mmCIF file of C-alpha atoms in Angstrom:
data_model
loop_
_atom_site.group_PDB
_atom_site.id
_atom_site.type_symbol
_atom_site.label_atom_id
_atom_site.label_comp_id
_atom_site.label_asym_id
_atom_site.label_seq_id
_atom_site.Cartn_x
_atom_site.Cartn_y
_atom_site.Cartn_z
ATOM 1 C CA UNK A 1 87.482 110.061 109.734
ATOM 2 C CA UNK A 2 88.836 106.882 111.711
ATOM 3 C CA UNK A 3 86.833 103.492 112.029
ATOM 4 C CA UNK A 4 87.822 101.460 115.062
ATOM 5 C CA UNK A 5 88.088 98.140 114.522
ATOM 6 C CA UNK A 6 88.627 94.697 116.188
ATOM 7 C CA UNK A 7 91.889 95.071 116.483
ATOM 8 C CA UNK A 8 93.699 98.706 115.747
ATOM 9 C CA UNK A 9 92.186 102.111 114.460
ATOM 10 C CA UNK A 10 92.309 102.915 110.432
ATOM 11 C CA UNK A 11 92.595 106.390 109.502
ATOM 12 C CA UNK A 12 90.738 107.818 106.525
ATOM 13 C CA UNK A 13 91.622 111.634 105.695
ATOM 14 C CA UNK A 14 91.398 113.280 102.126
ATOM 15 C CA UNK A 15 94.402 115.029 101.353
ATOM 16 C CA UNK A 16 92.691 116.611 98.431
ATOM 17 C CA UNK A 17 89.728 116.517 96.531
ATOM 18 C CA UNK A 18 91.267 113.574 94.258
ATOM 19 C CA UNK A 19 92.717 111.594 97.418
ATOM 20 C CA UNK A 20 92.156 109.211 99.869
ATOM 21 C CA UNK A 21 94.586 108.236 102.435
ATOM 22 C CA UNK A 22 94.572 104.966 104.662
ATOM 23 C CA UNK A 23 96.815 105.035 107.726
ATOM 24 C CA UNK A 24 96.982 101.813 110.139
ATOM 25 C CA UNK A 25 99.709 100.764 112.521
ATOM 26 C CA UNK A 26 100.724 96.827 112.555
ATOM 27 C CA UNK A 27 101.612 95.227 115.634
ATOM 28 C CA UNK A 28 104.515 93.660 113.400
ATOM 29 C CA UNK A 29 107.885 94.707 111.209
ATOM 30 C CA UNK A 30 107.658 95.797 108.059
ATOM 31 C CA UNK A 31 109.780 93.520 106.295
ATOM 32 C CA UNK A 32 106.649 91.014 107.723
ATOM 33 C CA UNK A 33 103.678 93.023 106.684
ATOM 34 C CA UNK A 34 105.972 93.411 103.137
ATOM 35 C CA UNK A 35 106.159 89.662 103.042
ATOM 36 C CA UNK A 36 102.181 89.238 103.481
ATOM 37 C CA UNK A 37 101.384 91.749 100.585
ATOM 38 C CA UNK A 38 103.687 90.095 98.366
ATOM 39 C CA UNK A 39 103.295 86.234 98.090
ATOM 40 C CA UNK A 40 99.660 85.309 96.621
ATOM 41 C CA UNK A 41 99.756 82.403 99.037
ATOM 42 C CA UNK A 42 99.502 84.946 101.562
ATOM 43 C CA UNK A 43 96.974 87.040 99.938
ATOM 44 C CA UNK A 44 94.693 85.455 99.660
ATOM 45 C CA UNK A 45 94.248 84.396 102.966
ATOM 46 C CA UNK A 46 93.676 87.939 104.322
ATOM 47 C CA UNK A 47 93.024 90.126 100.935
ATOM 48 C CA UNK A 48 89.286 91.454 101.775
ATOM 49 C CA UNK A 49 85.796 91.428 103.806
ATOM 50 C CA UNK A 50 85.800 88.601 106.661
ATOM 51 C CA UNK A 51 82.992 87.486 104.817
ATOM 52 C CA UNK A 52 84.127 86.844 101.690
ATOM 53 C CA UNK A 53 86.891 84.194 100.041
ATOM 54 C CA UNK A 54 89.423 85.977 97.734
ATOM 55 C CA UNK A 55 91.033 83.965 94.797
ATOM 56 C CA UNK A 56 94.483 85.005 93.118
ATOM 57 C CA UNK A 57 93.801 84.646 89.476
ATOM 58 C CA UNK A 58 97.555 86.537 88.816
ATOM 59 C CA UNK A 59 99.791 88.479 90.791
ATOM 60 C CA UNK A 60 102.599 88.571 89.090
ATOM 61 C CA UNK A 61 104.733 90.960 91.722
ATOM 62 C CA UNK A 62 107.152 93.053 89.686
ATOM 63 C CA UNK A 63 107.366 96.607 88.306
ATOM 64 C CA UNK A 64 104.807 96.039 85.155
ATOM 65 C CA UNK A 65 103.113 92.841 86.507
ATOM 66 C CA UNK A 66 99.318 92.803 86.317
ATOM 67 C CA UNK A 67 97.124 91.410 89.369
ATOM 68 C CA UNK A 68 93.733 90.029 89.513
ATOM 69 C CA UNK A 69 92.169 89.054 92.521
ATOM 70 C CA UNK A 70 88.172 87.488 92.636
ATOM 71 C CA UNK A 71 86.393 88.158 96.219
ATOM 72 C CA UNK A 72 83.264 85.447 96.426
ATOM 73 C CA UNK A 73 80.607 86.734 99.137
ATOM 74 C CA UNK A 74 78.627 84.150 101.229
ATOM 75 C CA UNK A 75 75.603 84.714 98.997
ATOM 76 C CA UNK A 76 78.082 83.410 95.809
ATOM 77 C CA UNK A 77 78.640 86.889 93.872
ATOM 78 C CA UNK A 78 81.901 87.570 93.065
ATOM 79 C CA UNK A 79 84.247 90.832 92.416
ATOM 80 C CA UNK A 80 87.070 91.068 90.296
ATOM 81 C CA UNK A 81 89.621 93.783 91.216
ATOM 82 C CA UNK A 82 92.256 94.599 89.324
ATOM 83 C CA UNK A 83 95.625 96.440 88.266
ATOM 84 C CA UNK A 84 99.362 96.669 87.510
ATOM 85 C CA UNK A 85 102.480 97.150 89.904
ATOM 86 C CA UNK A 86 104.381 100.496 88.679
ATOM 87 C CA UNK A 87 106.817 100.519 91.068
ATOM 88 C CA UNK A 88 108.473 98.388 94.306
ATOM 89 C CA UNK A 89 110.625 99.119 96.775
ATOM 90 C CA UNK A 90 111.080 96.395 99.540
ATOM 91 C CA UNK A 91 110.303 96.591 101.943
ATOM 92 C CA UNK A 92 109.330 100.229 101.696
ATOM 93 C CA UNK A 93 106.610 100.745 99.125
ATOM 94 C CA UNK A 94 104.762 99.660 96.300
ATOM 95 C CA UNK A 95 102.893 101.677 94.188
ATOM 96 C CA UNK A 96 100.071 99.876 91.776
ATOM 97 C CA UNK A 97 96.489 100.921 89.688
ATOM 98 C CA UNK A 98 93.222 99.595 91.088
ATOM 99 C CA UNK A 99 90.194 99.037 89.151
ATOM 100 C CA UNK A 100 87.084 97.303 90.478
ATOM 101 C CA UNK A 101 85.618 95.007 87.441
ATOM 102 C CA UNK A 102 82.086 96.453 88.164
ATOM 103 C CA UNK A 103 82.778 100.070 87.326
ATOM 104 C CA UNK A 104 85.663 99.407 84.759
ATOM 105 C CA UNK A 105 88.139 102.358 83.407
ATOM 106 C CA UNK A 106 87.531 104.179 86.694
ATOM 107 C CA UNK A 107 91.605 103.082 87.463
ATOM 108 C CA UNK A 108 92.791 105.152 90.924
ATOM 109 C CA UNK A 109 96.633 104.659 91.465
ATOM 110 C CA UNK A 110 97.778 103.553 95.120
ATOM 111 C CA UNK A 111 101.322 104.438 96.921
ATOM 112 C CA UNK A 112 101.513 102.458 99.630
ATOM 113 C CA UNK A 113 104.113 102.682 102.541
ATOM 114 C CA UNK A 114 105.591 101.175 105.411
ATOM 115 C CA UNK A 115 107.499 103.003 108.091
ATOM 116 C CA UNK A 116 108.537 101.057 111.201
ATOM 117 C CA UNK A 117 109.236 101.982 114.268
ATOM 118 C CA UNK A 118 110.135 100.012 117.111
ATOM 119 C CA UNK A 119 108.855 96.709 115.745
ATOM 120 C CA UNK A 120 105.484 98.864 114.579
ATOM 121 C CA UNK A 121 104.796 99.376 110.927
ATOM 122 C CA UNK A 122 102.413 102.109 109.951
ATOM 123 C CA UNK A 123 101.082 101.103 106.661
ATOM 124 C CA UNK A 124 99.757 104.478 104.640
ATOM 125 C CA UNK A 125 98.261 104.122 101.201
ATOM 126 C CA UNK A 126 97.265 106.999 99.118
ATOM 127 C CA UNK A 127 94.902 106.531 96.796
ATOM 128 C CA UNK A 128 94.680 109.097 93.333
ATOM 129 C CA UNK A 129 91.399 109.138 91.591
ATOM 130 C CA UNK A 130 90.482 110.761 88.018
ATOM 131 C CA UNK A 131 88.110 112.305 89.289
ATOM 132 C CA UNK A 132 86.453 114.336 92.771
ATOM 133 C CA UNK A 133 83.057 112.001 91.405
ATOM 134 C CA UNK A 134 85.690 108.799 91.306
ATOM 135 C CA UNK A 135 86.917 109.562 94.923
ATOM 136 C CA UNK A 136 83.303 110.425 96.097
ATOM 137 C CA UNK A 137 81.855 107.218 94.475
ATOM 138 C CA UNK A 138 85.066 105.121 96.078
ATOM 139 C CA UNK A 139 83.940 106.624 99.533
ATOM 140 C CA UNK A 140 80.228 105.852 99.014
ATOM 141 C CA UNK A 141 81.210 102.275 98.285
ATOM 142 C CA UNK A 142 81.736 101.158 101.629
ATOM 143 C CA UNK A 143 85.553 100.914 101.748
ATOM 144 C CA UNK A 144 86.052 102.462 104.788
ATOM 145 C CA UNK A 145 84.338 99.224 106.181
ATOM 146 C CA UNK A 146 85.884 97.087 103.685
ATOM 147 C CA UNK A 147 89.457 98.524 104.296
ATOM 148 C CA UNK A 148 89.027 97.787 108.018
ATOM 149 C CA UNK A 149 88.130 94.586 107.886
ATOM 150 C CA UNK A 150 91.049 93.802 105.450
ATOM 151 C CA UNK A 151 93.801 95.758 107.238
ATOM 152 C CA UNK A 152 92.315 93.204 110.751
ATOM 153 C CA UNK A 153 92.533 90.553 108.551
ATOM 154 C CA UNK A 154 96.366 91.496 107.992
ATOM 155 C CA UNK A 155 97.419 92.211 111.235
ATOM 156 C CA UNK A 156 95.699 88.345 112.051
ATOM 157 C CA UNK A 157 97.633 86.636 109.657
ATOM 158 C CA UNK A 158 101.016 88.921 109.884
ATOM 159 C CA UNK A 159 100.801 87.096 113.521
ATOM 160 C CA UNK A 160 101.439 83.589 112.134
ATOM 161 C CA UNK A 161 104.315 84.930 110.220
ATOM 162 C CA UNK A 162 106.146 85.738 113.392
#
């Protein structure tokens, strides 16, 4: 599966029946794209849907740090999302639990990566559900959509870093 987007091409493939993976390349070095997933200041300027607004209510970046984050839609609902960092490497990889608030104790663990090349990062996180019904409901969700937006969203604001 791939979902072209504004701006670059996200990859979704399903390494098994407990995975999802999420490949993207960035117009933009990794220590940059590293940078914008680390600072909430920065977060929360790209972290999400274009429609939404996305709050940091803690991100506390370190191995055994929780993070919150609160998406508010146009219509006024809000999300909460959810999770702790278990491990960091910068500017290499980060691996952290997600939980979305709605569906709580369904917690998938991400390993996220950046490889550059030539000034290009690709960006690949693998995501680890309990569950095939976990990974099935996470694809049913809309996240492919939701993931595409986001990852434009970073690519946009990695841009002002430069």
């Amino acid at each position: 599966m791939a979902a072209a987007s504004k701006t670059g091409t996200i990859s979704v493939t399903l390494p098994s029946d407990r995975e999802i993976r999420l490949t993207r390349v960035f117009h933009a070095p990794r220590k940059l794209i590293f940078e914008a997933i680390s600072k909430p200041e920065h977060v929360a300027r790209w972290w999400g849907p274009r429609e939404s607004t996305t709050t940091i209510s803690d991100m506390d970046f370190r191995v055994g740090g929780a993070w919150r984050f609160v998406q508010r839609a146009a219509d006024g609902s809000e999300f909460g999302f959810r999770g702790e960092y278990r491990e960091i490497v910068p500017p290499e990889r980060v691996v952290q639990t997600f939980e979305w608030e709605g569906l709580p104790g369904h917690i998938s663990v991400e390993t996220m990566t950046l490889d550059e090349r030539d000034g290009m990062t690709t960006l690949t996180t693998t995501s680890v559900f309990t569950s095939v019904e976990d990974r099935d409901g996470m694809l049913q969700s809309g996240m492919e959509k939701g993931a595409s937006e986001t990852y434009d969203r970073l690519e946009e604001f990695v841009q002002t870093l430069v």
